[in-house]
Amino acid sequence: MPFAGIDIGSTMTKVVIVDRKETILASVIGPTGVEHRHLALKVMDEAIGQCGLTFEALDFIVATGYGRINVPFADKQITEITCHARGIRAIFPTVRIIIDIGGQDSKGIKLDTGGKVANFVMNDKCAAGTGRFLEVIAETLGVKLADMGKISLAAREYVKISNTCTVFAEHEVTSRLAEGATIPEIVAGLHESIAGRVVNMVRHLGIEKDVVVTGGGAKNIGLVKAMEGKIGFPVLVPPEPFLTGALGAALLGKGFFDRGMIRDHERRLESVTFFK
Amino acid sequence: MEAKEQVKTTAVKGTDMARKVRGLVKNIYKSAHEAKAEGKKVAYFMVASQYDEIIRAMDVVPLPTENYAGLCAAKRDMDRFLLKAEADGYSQVLCSYARIGLGFDSLRKELGGIPEGAPDGGMPVPDMMLGSSAVCDPRFKWYQAAGRYLQVPTYSIDVVAPPVYADLNAVRDYYIKYQKEQMQGLISFLEAQTGRKMDKERLWETIRLSDKAWQLWYEIDRLRVAIPSPMPTQDHFSIMVAGHYYSGTQVAVDFYQGLYDEVKYKAENSIGVIPDEKYRILYGGGLPPWHTLWIFNYFESFGAVFVIENVYRGYDPVEVPSHVKDPVEYLAWRAYLRFTQRHEKARANSGNPIVERLLGMIKDYKIDGVVFHACRSCRATTVGQVHLKNLLGQYTDIPMMQLVSDMVDLRDYSEAQWKAQIGAFIEALAGRSA
Amino acid sequence: MTAFSQLDAFYQERGKHARELHDSGKKVIGYFCCFVPDEIITAFDMVPYRIQGSQSEPIDQADAFIEPMACPFARSCFNLALKGKYDFLDGFVAPHSCDTVERMYHIWRHNKPAPFNHFINVPHMMGPSSDEFYRKELAYFIKSLEEWSGRKLDTGKLKDAVRLYNRRRAVLRELYELRKPDPPLVSGTEITKVLVAGMGIPAANHIELVKQFIKEVKERPQPKAQKLPRIFIWGNEIDDIAFIRLVEESGAHVVMDDLCTGTRFFWDDVPQTDDPLDGIASRYIQTHCPRSNVPQAQTRKKDLENRYGYINRFVKEWGVDGVIFYIVRYCDTCELEGPDLREYLNEMKLPVLMIEDDYSTSTIGQLRTRVQAFLEMITT
């Protein structure tokens, strides 16, 4: 009796399949692809193959993420807020605050003592405070995004970057370099800037222990340290930050199935479409 | 991790008197703390609300929250207050003065005391908050919102002005009546708060001092038509403290007397702000960039001096009819006359009283170019600048430009962008004088 | 043709009927907001037309005249004017709603003047002296209309207008009663269309159509019970169904509102007074709007109750589960009011989602996740 969760992000699609006992049977991360939307279906196929099942054997499929709206093979679609909350709760039962720093948006989620979502905040209107901000500046500096964390740890001081507009920040970075700032100092400054924005957004919820950081940003050690500095205590990071949404979706699917939830529509194993 | 040291961003002043203002500003907050310690009443208040004399005459110590926000920006210590307000649910596009004020009140409440290292000792908890509807809406909504952090008596007055096309003969009487009643309401409120009655003679005294100071201030600005400019705009943003925050006191009169003497001397002896004044600029409108006032010196490095400005300005002197014997009625008449002083001229010409004032300045001060500052979070002084530029453009062809940032929020400011725009503007000015 | 399809046609083709009336010789007076009394305009045999913007059209011409960091609703309205969409207006009237409308009035008047233009100063403060000032401003407005039209105001006609608009208020309240059942008999999307349709047609027409629509609703088969969350919307101008539809499609019923395009403009009657202007002034000045300053009460608790008590009643009688604030960006008064109202509602154990949007259907997609997550959160 397996359950599947599929998290279709703007750049990556993640699938997690769990069994009755909530053990993970399969997990796959693949590209969503802008032109080739059927790649989401491929990721689904791969996951099913990984655990030697068939599509029909899946008792409930929940879709989440940016592309969740038009998923012909999903039984229900749920927002990533609810799914991340469920997934992380399974990994860290003491979690009260989740901070998700994604490529295109960042979120703060507050859970109550029962593990339910009590409140949330989102920043999806602007690049600053997201991975995109770092990506753009990394290119300006000529460094790899994946190395940003390590590089920043080499700095003793950070250079304050005031601008939150990505374009303005690029100019500011160039000016600072010309004034003699080092790349580690600038990268550290960028992390401070993002951490400041994100933590401030989350403060709106009232920060309490335990705090879990997830999403792509969780893999950046420099950013995580900067956030701990702002929060004032250490944070927890899941072993696979990219998969927590899909995991939560699968677990929610199990919940729906157990409660006899009716499917949204008849599911078909077809390509995902983003536009009607 | 510690932040690297930042460069100084405050302006270099042109006059000695302007340099003395730092002391005046420090004193505002020091007085407020002292007043609290002595058991005197302290009130949050809004600048340019036509009620300063009433507050002073009741011996209430005014605490200007907008000025405090500007001070925090000038000291580059505004982030923690802005962020606190935003964390509390206030939008990032909301008036940044209000965000700093609310953030400060919120932090002060949370910490149970003045936030550490707050500029000039911070603001003590006031005994009351006095808002007004003059100039913009946040100036009365802000204190209402602050009720979240401070449970103190709060009172706001309406300040009304007839639109330019109103038939003044038909509306004058009831506008003045309403204004008087609004001010009377404030007096009743303050009487209840202080347990004292308003002394009308005392009120007349503060009015006379305030009128005297503003008369001097007006005359100083008339001296600034001199070429080269004896006092630049960055000084104005300092010396306005006397007229706007010490209105009704001898301190303001003495200060402007001292400034008048200095500016007169400089004007008569052709002592300019910079040795080689090439271009005379009008700061056409918009709250100043408190976070980077040094930008005026940057213009000066190209020979461009800001010789006059149209923000935080005093009003031209007005003549209240001699039949007005009551000081509160006097204040209402004065407000009405100030707001309508260019209505007739506007109706005969551009249709806009601000344009009339700017055209007058362009002519009298021999202006070569106009610069506006659009603040992302200030609807009041920003919305309409494009319109002013369009109207002005029908009467003059001097170069005009609009710089965009915010009055205190640094996140909206891009130095690289501004330098590029300024460079192009200077070239436009140079092209004309060639 | 059903009443609803007629109302829908007026919703879709805004201004069409008003333009026809103008072409036939009637004077159409365009106005903003809730502080310009329809009764006065109607008493002069003129047609009041509440100016709206267009959420689906990009604001492509206004930047040359007015800054982008201003209320996008106001800018959108002005943009339509620049494109000639409001050329049928014989009159252009704006109240002092807020900083942006006040500034925009002058910019609009300079660039696209109507034959008659008037600005009504509305007090920001509330109290006896403010009531009197507003009444004087309305009297001055009447005087200006008299001068322009060459006719004196007939007090009898003003009394008739008061009765007419009170009838409209009553019929709209009756329509809102249909939102009380669970599930509501009429959707938030339908309500929006009905209200917006009424902004561009004479009140007498609107009353008939709404009455007919109420009959049609009662005759339709009962909607299936679904146990969806019941939502209250607070904010300012919603003259397009896009957002309400998004909320309902995400799995909710929008059952009640406090919007200036909703209950704010029609809920309370104008008292019928000997001098009709007295009743009109007293009713309109009491419009519940963040731009009006309610004098502070003794304690914080009393103050919030004073300011929001009317919402308490709406929420209880319409069985509301959650509240969404839909605030148009740059609305300073709503943005300063919001956190206080949220505190009041949270005290009542009502969850609140605060949304700041650009008055444009192009950003609706980004709101989908927030709205859906909120609905997921409040559903047990």
Coordinates of N, CA, C and O in Angstrom, one line a residue, chain B residues 88-95 98 102 132-133 135-138 140-142 144-145 147-148 150-158 160-168 170-171 174-175 177-178 181-182 189 350 352 374-387 390-391 394 402 404-405, chain C residues 62-67 69-71 96-100 102-111 119-126 128-133 136-138 140 143 147 289-296 299-300 303 307-308 329-337 339-340 342-343 354 356:
Chain B
D88 N 6.7 43.0 12.4 CA 5.4 43.2 13.1 C 4.2 43.3 12.2 O 3.1 43.4 12.6
G89 N 4.5 43.2 10.9 CA 3.4 43.2 9.9 C 3.2 44.5 9.1 O 2.2 44.6 8.4
Y90 N 4.1 45.5 9.2 CA 3.9 46.7 8.5 C 4.6 46.6 7.1 O 5.8 46.2 7.1
S91 N 3.9 47.0 6.1 CA 4.4 46.8 4.7 C 5.7 47.6 4.5 O 6.0 48.7 5.0
Q92 N 6.5 47.0 3.6 CA 7.8 47.6 3.3 C 7.7 48.9 2.4 O 8.6 49.6 2.3
V93 N 6.5 49.1 1.9 CA 6.3 50.3 1.1 C 5.7 51.5 1.9 O 5.4 52.5 1.4
L94 N 5.4 51.2 3.1 CA 4.7 52.1 4.0 C 5.8 53.2 4.4 O 6.9 52.9 4.5
C95 N 5.3 54.4 4.6 CA 6.2 55.6 5.0 C 7.3 55.1 5.9 O 7.0 54.5 7.0
A98 N 7.4 56.3 9.5 CA 6.4 55.6 10.4 C 7.0 54.2 10.7 O 6.9 53.8 11.9
L102 N 7.5 53.2 14.5 CA 6.8 52.0 15.0 C 7.8 51.0 15.5 O 7.6 50.3 16.5
S132 N -1.6 64.8 13.1 CA -2.4 65.8 12.4 C -2.6 65.2 11.0 O -1.9 64.4 10.5
S133 N -3.6 65.8 10.3 CA -3.8 65.4 8.9 C -3.1 66.3 7.9 O -3.2 66.1 6.7
V135 N -0.5 67.6 5.4 CA 0.5 67.0 4.5 C 0.1 65.6 4.1 O 0.2 65.3 2.9
C136 N -0.1 64.7 5.0 CA -0.4 63.3 4.6 C -1.1 62.5 5.6 O -1.2 62.9 6.8
D137 N -1.7 61.4 5.2 CA -2.5 60.5 6.0 C -1.7 59.7 7.1 O -2.2 59.6 8.2
P138 N -0.5 59.2 6.8 CA 0.2 58.5 7.8 C 0.4 59.4 9.1 O 0.6 58.8 10.2
F140 N -1.6 60.9 10.9 CA -2.5 60.6 12.0 C -2.7 59.1 12.2 O -2.9 58.7 13.3
K141 N -2.5 58.3 11.1 CA -2.7 56.9 11.3 C -1.5 56.3 12.1 O -1.7 55.3 12.8
W142 N -0.4 56.8 11.9 CA 0.8 56.3 12.6 C 0.7 56.2 14.1 O 0.9 55.2 14.7
Q144 N -2.0 56.3 15.7 CA -3.1 55.4 16.1 C -2.6 53.9 16.1 O -2.8 53.2 17.0
A145 N -1.8 53.6 15.1 CA -1.1 52.3 15.0 C -0.2 52.1 16.2 O -0.1 51.0 16.7
G147 N -0.5 52.8 19.0 CA -1.3 52.4 20.2 C -1.1 50.9 20.6 O -1.4 50.5 21.7
R148 N -0.6 50.2 19.6 CA -0.3 48.8 19.8 C 0.8 48.6 20.9 O 0.9 47.7 21.6
L150 N 2.0 51.5 22.8 CA 2.0 52.5 23.8 C 0.6 52.8 24.1 O -0.1 53.4 23.2
Q151 N 0.2 52.6 25.3 CA -1.2 53.0 25.6 C -1.2 54.4 26.3 O -1.2 54.5 27.5
V152 N -1.1 55.4 25.5 CA -1.1 56.7 26.0 C -2.2 57.5 25.3 O -2.5 57.2 24.1
P153 N -2.7 58.6 25.9 CA -3.7 59.4 25.2 C -3.2 59.9 23.9 O -2.1 60.4 23.8
T154 N -4.0 59.8 22.9 CA -3.6 60.2 21.5 C -4.7 61.1 20.9 O -5.9 60.8 21.0
Y155 N -4.3 62.2 20.3 CA -5.2 63.1 19.8 C -4.7 63.7 18.5 O -3.5 64.0 18.4
S156 N -5.5 63.8 17.4 CA -5.1 64.3 16.1 C -6.0 65.4 15.7 O -7.2 65.4 16.0
I157 N -5.4 66.4 15.0 CA -6.3 67.5 14.5 C -6.3 67.4 13.0 O -5.4 66.9 12.3
D158 N -7.3 68.0 12.4 CA -7.5 68.1 11.0 C -6.8 69.4 10.6 O -7.0 70.4 11.3
V160 N -6.9 71.7 7.2 CA -7.5 71.8 5.9 C -7.1 73.0 5.1 O -6.8 74.0 5.6
A161 N -7.1 72.7 3.8 CA -6.7 73.8 2.8 C -7.7 73.7 1.7 O -8.0 72.6 1.2
P162 N -8.2 74.8 1.2 CA -9.1 74.8 0.1 C -8.4 74.4 -1.2 O -7.2 74.9 -1.4
P163 N -8.9 73.6 -2.1 CA -8.3 73.3 -3.4 C -8.1 74.6 -4.2 O -8.9 75.5 -4.0
V164 N -7.2 74.5 -5.1 CA -6.8 75.8 -5.9 C -8.0 76.4 -6.6 O -8.1 77.6 -6.8
Y165 N -8.9 75.6 -7.1 CA -10.0 76.1 -7.9 C -11.3 76.5 -7.0 O -12.3 76.8 -7.6
A166 N -11.1 76.4 -5.7 CA -12.3 76.7 -4.9 C -12.5 78.2 -5.0 O -11.6 79.0 -5.1
D167 N -13.8 78.6 -4.9 CA -14.1 80.1 -4.8 C -13.9 80.5 -3.3 O -14.7 80.2 -2.4
L168 N -12.7 81.1 -3.1 CA -12.3 81.4 -1.7 C -13.3 82.3 -1.0 O -13.5 82.1 0.2
A170 N -16.4 82.0 -1.2 CA -17.5 81.1 -0.7 C -17.1 80.2 0.4 O -17.9 79.8 1.2
V171 N -15.8 79.9 0.5 CA -15.4 78.8 1.5 C -14.6 79.3 2.6 O -14.5 78.6 3.7
Y174 N -15.9 79.1 6.5 CA -16.1 77.8 7.2 C -14.8 77.0 7.3 O -14.6 76.2 8.1
Y175 N -13.8 77.3 6.3 CA -12.5 76.6 6.5 C -11.8 77.1 7.7 O -11.3 76.4 8.5
K177 N -13.3 78.6 10.3 CA -14.0 78.2 11.5 C -13.6 76.8 11.9 O -13.4 76.5 13.1
Y178 N -13.6 75.8 10.9 CA -13.3 74.4 11.2 C -11.9 74.3 11.8 O -11.6 73.6 12.8
E181 N -11.8 75.4 15.3 CA -12.5 74.4 16.2 C -11.5 73.2 16.4 O -11.4 72.7 17.5
Q182 N -10.8 72.8 15.4 CA -9.9 71.7 15.5 C -8.8 72.1 16.5 O -8.4 71.3 17.3
F189 N -8.0 69.2 24.9 CA -7.3 67.9 25.2 C -6.1 68.1 26.1 O -5.9 67.5 27.1
S350 N -0.5 78.9 -14.1 CA -0.3 77.4 -14.3 C -1.4 76.5 -13.8 O -1.5 75.4 -14.1
N352 N -1.4 75.6 -10.7 CA -0.8 74.8 -9.6 C 0.0 75.8 -8.7 O 1.0 76.3 -9.2
A374 N 12.4 61.5 -5.6 CA 11.2 60.7 -5.4 C 11.5 59.6 -4.3 O 12.5 58.8 -4.5
C375 N 10.7 59.6 -3.3 CA 10.9 58.6 -2.2 C 9.9 57.5 -2.3 O 8.7 57.8 -2.4
R376 N 10.4 56.3 -2.4 CA 9.4 55.2 -2.7 C 8.4 55.0 -1.6 O 7.3 54.6 -1.9
S377 N 8.7 55.5 -0.4 CA 7.7 55.2 0.7 C 6.9 56.5 1.0 O 6.1 56.5 2.0
C378 N 7.1 57.6 0.3 CA 6.4 58.8 0.7 C 5.5 59.3 -0.4 O 5.9 59.9 -1.4
R379 N 4.2 59.0 -0.3 CA 3.3 59.4 -1.3 C 3.1 60.9 -1.3 O 3.1 61.5 -2.4
A380 N 3.1 61.5 -0.1 CA 2.8 62.9 0.0 C 3.7 63.8 -0.8 O 3.2 64.7 -1.5
T381 N 5.0 63.6 -0.7 CA 5.9 64.6 -1.4 C 6.4 64.0 -2.7 O 7.1 64.8 -3.5
T382 N 6.1 62.8 -3.1 CA 6.6 62.2 -4.3 C 5.5 62.2 -5.4 O 5.8 62.6 -6.5
V383 N 4.3 61.8 -5.1 CA 3.3 61.7 -6.1 C 2.9 63.1 -6.6 O 2.5 63.9 -5.8
G384 N 3.2 63.4 -7.8 CA 2.9 64.7 -8.3 C 4.2 65.4 -8.9 O 4.1 66.4 -9.5
Q385 N 5.4 64.8 -8.6 CA 6.6 65.4 -9.1 C 6.6 65.4 -10.6 O 7.0 66.4 -11.2
V386 N 6.3 64.3 -11.2 CA 6.2 64.2 -12.6 C 5.3 65.2 -13.2 O 5.6 65.9 -14.2
H387 N 4.2 65.4 -12.5 CA 3.2 66.5 -13.0 C 3.9 67.8 -12.9 O 3.7 68.7 -13.8
N390 N 6.2 68.3 -15.7 CA 5.4 68.5 -16.9 C 5.0 70.0 -17.0 O 5.1 70.6 -18.1
L391 N 4.4 70.5 -15.9 CA 3.9 71.8 -15.9 C 5.1 72.8 -16.1 O 5.0 73.8 -16.9
Q394 N 6.4 73.7 -19.4 CA 5.7 74.5 -20.3 C 6.2 76.0 -20.2 O 5.8 76.8 -21.0
Q402 N 14.8 63.5 -11.9 CA 14.2 63.0 -10.7 C 15.1 61.8 -10.3 O 15.3 60.8 -11.0
V404 N 15.6 58.7 -7.6 CA 14.7 57.9 -6.9 C 15.5 57.1 -5.8 O 16.5 56.5 -6.0
S405 N 15.0 57.2 -4.6 CA 15.4 56.3 -3.5 C 14.4 56.3 -2.4 O 13.2 56.1 -2.7
Chain C
A62 N 0.0 56.0 -18.0 CA 0.0 56.9 -16.8 C 1.3 57.3 -16.3 O 1.5 58.4 -15.7
D63 N 2.4 56.5 -16.6 CA 3.7 56.9 -16.0 C 4.2 58.2 -16.4 O 5.1 58.8 -15.8
A64 N 3.8 58.7 -17.6 CA 4.2 60.0 -18.1 C 3.6 61.1 -17.3 O 4.0 62.3 -17.4
F65 N 2.6 60.8 -16.4 CA 1.9 61.8 -15.7 C 2.0 61.7 -14.2 O 1.8 62.6 -13.4
I66 N 2.1 60.4 -13.7 CA 2.0 60.2 -12.3 C 3.0 59.0 -11.9 O 3.1 58.1 -12.7
E67 N 3.6 59.2 -10.8 CA 4.6 58.2 -10.4 C 4.1 56.8 -10.2 O 2.9 56.6 -9.8
M69 N 4.9 54.7 -7.8 CA 4.7 54.3 -6.3 C 3.5 55.0 -5.8 O 3.5 55.7 -4.7
A70 N 2.4 54.9 -6.5 CA 1.1 55.4 -6.0 C 0.0 54.3 -6.2 O 0.2 53.4 -7.0
C71 N -1.1 54.4 -5.5 CA -2.1 53.4 -5.6 C -2.4 53.0 -7.0 O -2.8 53.8 -7.9
H96 N -11.7 64.0 -1.0 CA -10.4 63.8 -0.4 C -10.3 62.5 0.3 O -10.4 62.4 1.5
S97 N -10.3 61.4 -0.5 CA -10.2 60.1 0.1 C -8.9 59.9 0.8 O -8.9 59.5 2.0
C98 N -7.9 60.2 0.1 CA -6.5 59.9 0.6 C -5.5 60.7 -0.2 O -5.9 61.4 -1.2
D99 N -4.3 60.7 0.2 CA -3.2 61.4 -0.4 C -3.1 61.2 -1.9 O -3.0 62.2 -2.7
T100 N -3.2 60.0 -2.4 CA -3.1 59.7 -3.8 C -4.2 60.2 -4.6 O -4.0 60.8 -5.6
E102 N -6.2 62.6 -3.9 CA -6.2 64.1 -3.9 C -5.2 64.6 -4.9 O -5.5 65.5 -5.7
R103 N -4.0 64.0 -5.0 CA -3.0 64.4 -6.0 C -3.5 64.1 -7.4 O -3.3 64.8 -8.4
M104 N -4.1 62.9 -7.5 CA -4.5 62.4 -8.8 C -5.6 63.3 -9.4 O -5.7 63.5 -10.6
Y105 N -6.5 63.8 -8.5 CA -7.5 64.6 -9.0 C -7.0 65.8 -9.8 O -7.4 66.1 -10.9
H106 N -5.9 66.5 -9.3 CA -5.4 67.6 -9.9 C -4.7 67.2 -11.2 O -4.8 68.0 -12.2
I107 N -4.0 66.1 -11.2 CA -3.3 65.6 -12.4 C -4.4 65.3 -13.5 O -4.2 65.6 -14.7
W108 N -5.4 64.6 -13.1 CA -6.5 64.2 -14.0 C -7.2 65.4 -14.6 O -7.4 65.6 -15.8
R109 N -7.5 66.3 -13.7 CA -8.2 67.5 -14.1 C -7.4 68.4 -15.1 O -8.0 69.0 -16.0
H110 N -6.1 68.4 -14.9 CA -5.3 69.2 -15.8 C -5.2 68.5 -17.1 O -5.2 69.2 -18.2
N111 N -5.1 67.2 -17.2 CA -4.9 66.5 -18.4 C -6.1 66.1 -19.2 O -6.1 66.0 -20.4
F119 N -13.7 69.1 -6.5 CA -13.1 68.4 -5.4 C -13.8 68.6 -4.1 O -13.9 69.8 -3.7
I120 N -14.2 67.6 -3.4 CA -14.9 67.7 -2.2 C -13.9 67.4 -1.0 O -13.4 66.3 -1.0
N121 N -13.6 68.3 -0.2 CA -12.7 68.1 0.9 C -13.5 67.3 2.0 O -14.5 67.8 2.5
V122 N -13.0 66.2 2.4 CA -13.7 65.4 3.4 C -12.8 65.4 4.7 O -11.6 65.1 4.6
P123 N -13.3 65.7 5.8 CA -12.5 65.7 7.0 C -11.9 64.4 7.3 O -12.5 63.3 7.0
H124 N -10.7 64.3 7.8 CA -10.1 63.1 8.2 C -10.5 62.7 9.7 O -10.4 61.6 10.1
M125 N -10.8 63.8 10.4 CA -11.2 63.6 11.8 C -12.7 63.4 11.9 O -13.4 63.8 11.0
M126 N -13.1 62.8 13.0 CA -14.6 62.6 13.2 C -15.0 63.3 14.5 O -14.3 63.2 15.5
P128 N -18.2 66.6 16.0 CA -19.2 67.6 15.6 C -18.6 68.7 14.7 O -19.3 69.0 13.7
S129 N -17.4 69.2 14.9 CA -16.9 70.2 14.0 C -16.6 69.7 12.6 O -16.8 70.3 11.6
S130 N -16.2 68.4 12.6 CA -16.0 67.7 11.3 C -17.3 67.5 10.5 O -17.3 67.7 9.3
D131 N -18.3 67.1 11.3 CA -19.6 66.9 10.6 C -20.0 68.2 9.9 O -20.5 68.2 8.8
E132 N -19.9 69.3 10.7 CA -20.3 70.6 10.1 C -19.5 71.0 8.9 O -20.1 71.5 7.9
F133 N -18.2 70.8 9.0 CA -17.4 71.1 7.9 C -17.7 70.4 6.6 O -17.9 70.9 5.5
K136 N -20.9 71.6 5.1 CA -20.6 72.9 4.3 C -20.0 72.5 3.0 O -20.3 73.2 2.0
E137 N -19.1 71.6 3.0 CA -18.4 71.2 1.7 C -19.5 70.6 0.8 O -19.4 70.9 -0.5
L138 N -20.4 69.8 1.3 CA -21.5 69.3 0.4 C -22.4 70.4 -0.1 O -22.8 70.4 -1.3
Y140 N -21.4 73.4 -0.6 CA -20.6 74.1 -1.7 C -20.7 73.3 -3.0 O -20.7 73.9 -4.1
K143 N -23.9 74.0 -4.6 CA -23.8 75.3 -5.2 C -23.1 75.3 -6.5 O -23.5 75.9 -7.5
E147 N -24.6 76.3 -10.2 CA -24.0 77.2 -11.1 C -23.7 76.6 -12.5 O -24.0 77.3 -13.5
C289 N -14.0 53.8 7.3 CA -12.9 53.6 6.3 C -11.6 54.0 7.0 O -11.6 55.0 7.8
P290 N -10.5 53.3 6.8 CA -9.2 53.6 7.4 C -8.8 55.0 7.3 O -8.1 55.5 8.1
R291 N -9.3 55.7 6.2 CA -8.8 57.1 6.0 C -9.5 58.1 7.0 O -9.1 59.2 7.1
S292 N -10.5 57.6 7.7 CA -11.1 58.4 8.7 C -10.7 58.0 10.1 O -10.7 56.9 10.5
N293 N -10.3 59.0 10.9 CA -9.7 58.8 12.2 C -10.8 58.7 13.3 O -11.4 59.7 13.6
V294 N -11.0 57.6 13.8 CA -12.0 57.4 14.9 C -11.3 57.9 16.2 O -10.2 57.4 16.5
P295 N -11.9 58.8 16.9 CA -11.2 59.4 18.1 C -11.0 58.2 19.1 O -11.7 57.3 19.3
Q296 N -9.8 58.3 19.8 CA -9.4 57.3 20.7 C -10.3 57.1 21.8 O -10.8 58.0 22.5
T299 N -9.6 52.8 26.6 CA -8.6 51.7 26.7 C -8.4 51.1 25.3 O -9.2 51.3 24.4
R300 N -7.4 50.4 25.2 CA -7.0 49.8 23.9 C -8.2 48.9 23.5 O -8.6 48.9 22.3
D303 N -11.0 50.8 22.4 CA -10.7 51.5 21.1 C -10.9 50.6 19.9 O -11.5 50.9 18.9
R307 N -13.7 50.8 16.9 CA -13.3 50.9 15.5 C -13.9 49.7 14.7 O -14.2 49.9 13.5
Y308 N -13.9 48.6 15.3 CA -14.2 47.4 14.5 C -15.5 46.6 14.9 O -15.8 45.5 14.4
R329 N -1.5 47.6 -3.0 CA -0.2 48.1 -2.6 C -0.2 49.7 -2.6 O -0.8 50.3 -3.4
Y330 N 0.6 50.2 -1.6 CA 0.8 51.7 -1.5 C -0.4 52.3 -0.8 O -0.5 53.5 -0.6
C331 N -1.4 51.5 -0.3 CA -2.5 52.1 0.5 C -2.0 52.3 1.9 O -2.2 51.4 2.7
D332 N -1.5 53.4 2.2 CA -1.0 53.7 3.5 C -2.0 53.5 4.7 O -1.7 53.0 5.7
T333 N -3.2 54.0 4.4 CA -4.2 53.9 5.5 C -4.5 52.5 5.8 O -4.6 52.1 7.0
C334 N -4.7 51.6 4.8 CA -5.0 50.2 5.1 C -3.8 49.5 5.7 O -4.0 48.7 6.5
E335 N -2.7 49.9 5.2 CA -1.5 49.2 5.7 C -1.2 49.5 7.2 O -0.6 48.7 7.9
L336 N -1.6 50.7 7.6 CA -1.4 51.1 9.0 C -2.6 50.5 9.8 O -2.4 50.3 11.0
E337 N -3.7 50.3 9.2 CA -4.9 49.8 9.9 C -4.8 48.3 10.1 O -5.2 47.8 11.1
P339 N -2.7 45.7 10.8 CA -2.2 45.0 11.9 C -3.2 45.1 13.2 O -3.3 44.2 13.9
D340 N -3.8 46.3 13.3 CA -4.7 46.5 14.5 C -6.0 45.6 14.3 O -6.4 45.0 15.2
R342 N -6.2 42.9 12.5 CA -5.8 41.5 12.6 C -5.8 41.1 14.1 O -6.2 40.1 14.5
E343 N -5.2 42.0 14.9 CA -5.2 41.8 16.4 C -6.6 41.6 16.9 O -6.9 40.6 17.7
M354 N -3.1 38.3 5.3 CA -3.0 39.7 4.9 C -2.3 39.7 3.5 O -1.2 39.2 3.4
E356 N -1.1 41.8 0.1 CA -0.9 43.1 -0.5 C -0.7 42.9 -2.0 O 0.2 42.2 -2.4

